[in-house]
Amino acid sequence: MVSFNRVILAGNLTRDPELRFTSDGVPVCSFGIAVNRVRSRNEEVDFFDVSAWRELGETIANYKKKGDPILIEGRLQYRTWEAQDGTKRSKVDIVADNVQFLGRGGDPGDGGTSSGGQARRGRRDDEVDINESDFDDIPF
């Protein structure tokens, strides 16, 4: 049996990220995102709850806020619980494995970031101009 559980979503945070800690001290960040439907004639939006654990969660909580654009890679997680009134509840959440902080459209100085790292627009420092004539003396 083949199984594959992978999700990639890009949208905007619907609320400020909330950072909490488990009883063992493991950080978990919870937030929501709104994703516009691409091929919808009406302007429809889907809303998703997301959780990010450990360093990834801390990074999101420290650098993102309501309204910020974000790309999320992760998996779906189905969970069930019993509500205070005794009814059984269930929900599908997204557990983030990786995120990219996206720049807002029209902000020329706002580059993307990946898991809190700094990304640069334009030429990267490790790019080198290559002149093919430099390879003429290579014996293969």
Coordinates of C-alpha atoms in Angstrom, one line a residue:
M1 CA 0.0 0.0 0.0
V2 CA 1.4 3.4 -1.0
S3 CA 1.0 6.4 1.3
F4 CA 2.1 9.9 0.9
N5 CA 1.3 12.8 3.2
R6 CA 2.7 16.0 2.0
V7 CA 1.3 19.6 1.9
I8 CA 2.7 22.8 0.4
L9 CA 0.7 26.0 1.0
A10 CA 1.3 29.6 0.6
G11 CA -0.8 32.2 2.3
N12 CA -1.0 34.9 5.0
L13 CA -1.0 34.5 8.7
T14 CA -4.5 35.0 10.1
R15 CA -3.3 35.7 13.7
D16 CA -0.1 36.3 15.5
P17 CA 1.8 33.1 16.1
E18 CA 1.4 31.7 19.7
L19 CA 4.4 30.0 21.2
R20 CA 3.8 27.5 24.0
F21 CA 5.8 24.8 25.7
T22 CA 4.9 21.2 26.4
S23 CA 5.3 19.8 29.9
D24 CA 8.8 18.6 28.8
G25 CA 9.8 22.1 27.7
V26 CA 9.5 21.5 23.9
P27 CA 8.4 24.7 22.1
V28 CA 5.4 24.5 19.8
C29 CA 4.1 27.4 17.7
S30 CA 0.4 27.6 16.6
F31 CA -0.9 29.9 14.0
G32 CA -3.4 30.1 11.2
I33 CA -3.0 30.8 7.5
A34 CA -5.5 32.0 4.8
V35 CA -4.9 30.6 1.3
N36 CA -6.7 32.1 -1.7
R37 CA -8.1 29.6 -4.2
V38 CA -6.2 30.0 -7.4
R39 CA -8.8 28.9 -10.0
S40 CA -11.9 30.1 -8.3
R41 CA -14.2 32.6 -10.1
N42 CA -15.3 33.9 -6.7
E43 CA -12.7 35.2 -4.3
E44 CA -12.8 32.2 -2.0
V45 CA -10.3 31.6 0.8
D46 CA -9.5 28.5 2.8
F47 CA -8.3 28.7 6.4
F48 CA -5.8 26.2 8.0
D49 CA -4.4 25.7 11.5
V50 CA -0.7 25.0 11.5
S51 CA 1.7 23.9 14.2
A52 CA 5.5 24.1 14.1
W53 CA 7.7 22.4 16.7
R54 CA 11.1 23.2 18.3
E55 CA 13.4 25.7 16.6
L56 CA 11.2 26.1 13.6
G57 CA 8.3 27.1 15.9
E58 CA 10.5 29.5 17.8
T59 CA 11.7 31.1 14.6
I60 CA 8.2 31.7 13.3
A61 CA 7.0 33.1 16.7
N62 CA 10.0 35.5 16.7
Y63 CA 9.8 36.8 13.1
K64 CA 6.2 36.6 11.9
K65 CA 3.0 38.4 12.7
K66 CA -0.6 38.5 11.6
G67 CA -0.8 39.3 7.9
D68 CA 2.7 38.2 6.9
P69 CA 3.0 36.0 3.9
I70 CA 4.5 32.5 4.4
L71 CA 5.0 29.3 2.5
I72 CA 4.6 26.0 4.5
E73 CA 5.8 22.5 3.7
G74 CA 4.5 19.8 6.0
R75 CA 2.0 17.0 6.6
L76 CA -1.6 16.6 7.6
Q77 CA -2.3 15.3 11.0
Y78 CA -5.7 14.0 12.1
R79 CA -6.5 14.3 15.8
T80 CA -9.5 13.5 18.0
W81 CA -10.5 14.6 21.5
E82 CA -13.4 14.8 23.8
A83 CA -14.9 18.3 24.4
Q84 CA -15.9 19.6 27.8
D85 CA -19.5 18.8 27.1
G86 CA -18.6 15.1 26.4
T87 CA -18.9 15.2 22.6
K88 CA -16.2 13.7 20.4
R89 CA -14.4 16.2 18.2
S90 CA -11.9 15.7 15.4
K91 CA -9.8 18.0 13.3
V92 CA -7.2 17.9 10.5
D93 CA -4.2 20.2 11.2
I94 CA -1.0 20.9 9.3
V95 CA 2.3 20.1 11.0
A96 CA 5.0 22.3 9.4
D97 CA 8.4 20.7 8.5
N98 CA 9.8 23.7 6.7
V99 CA 8.7 27.2 6.0
Q100 CA 9.8 30.1 3.8
F101 CA 9.1 33.6 4.8
L102 CA 7.9 35.4 1.8
G103 CA 8.2 39.1 1.1
R104 CA 5.2 41.3 0.6
G105 CA 4.5 42.4 -3.0
G106 CA 5.9 45.8 -3.7
D107 CA 8.5 45.9 -0.8
P108 CA 11.8 46.0 -2.7
G109 CA 13.9 45.5 0.4
D110 CA 11.9 42.6 1.8
G111 CA 13.5 39.3 0.6
G112 CA 12.4 35.9 1.5
T113 CA 13.8 33.8 4.3
S114 CA 13.9 30.1 4.9
S115 CA 13.5 28.8 8.4
G116 CA 14.7 32.2 9.8
G117 CA 17.7 32.4 7.5
Q118 CA 18.5 35.5 5.5
A119 CA 18.0 35.3 1.7
R120 CA 19.2 38.0 -0.6
R121 CA 17.8 39.3 -3.8
G122 CA 20.0 39.5 -6.9
R123 CA 23.4 38.0 -7.0
R124 CA 24.5 35.7 -4.2
D125 CA 28.0 36.0 -2.7
D126 CA 28.9 32.4 -3.7
E127 CA 28.2 33.0 -7.4
V128 CA 31.2 33.4 -9.6
D129 CA 31.6 34.7 -13.2
I130 CA 32.7 31.7 -15.3
N131 CA 34.8 32.3 -18.4
E132 CA 34.9 29.2 -20.6
S133 CA 38.4 30.0 -21.9
D134 CA 39.7 29.2 -18.3
F135 CA 38.8 25.5 -19.0
D136 CA 40.9 25.1 -22.2
D137 CA 43.9 23.6 -20.4
I138 CA 41.9 20.9 -18.5
P139 CA 43.0 17.5 -19.8
F140 CA 39.5 15.9 -20.0

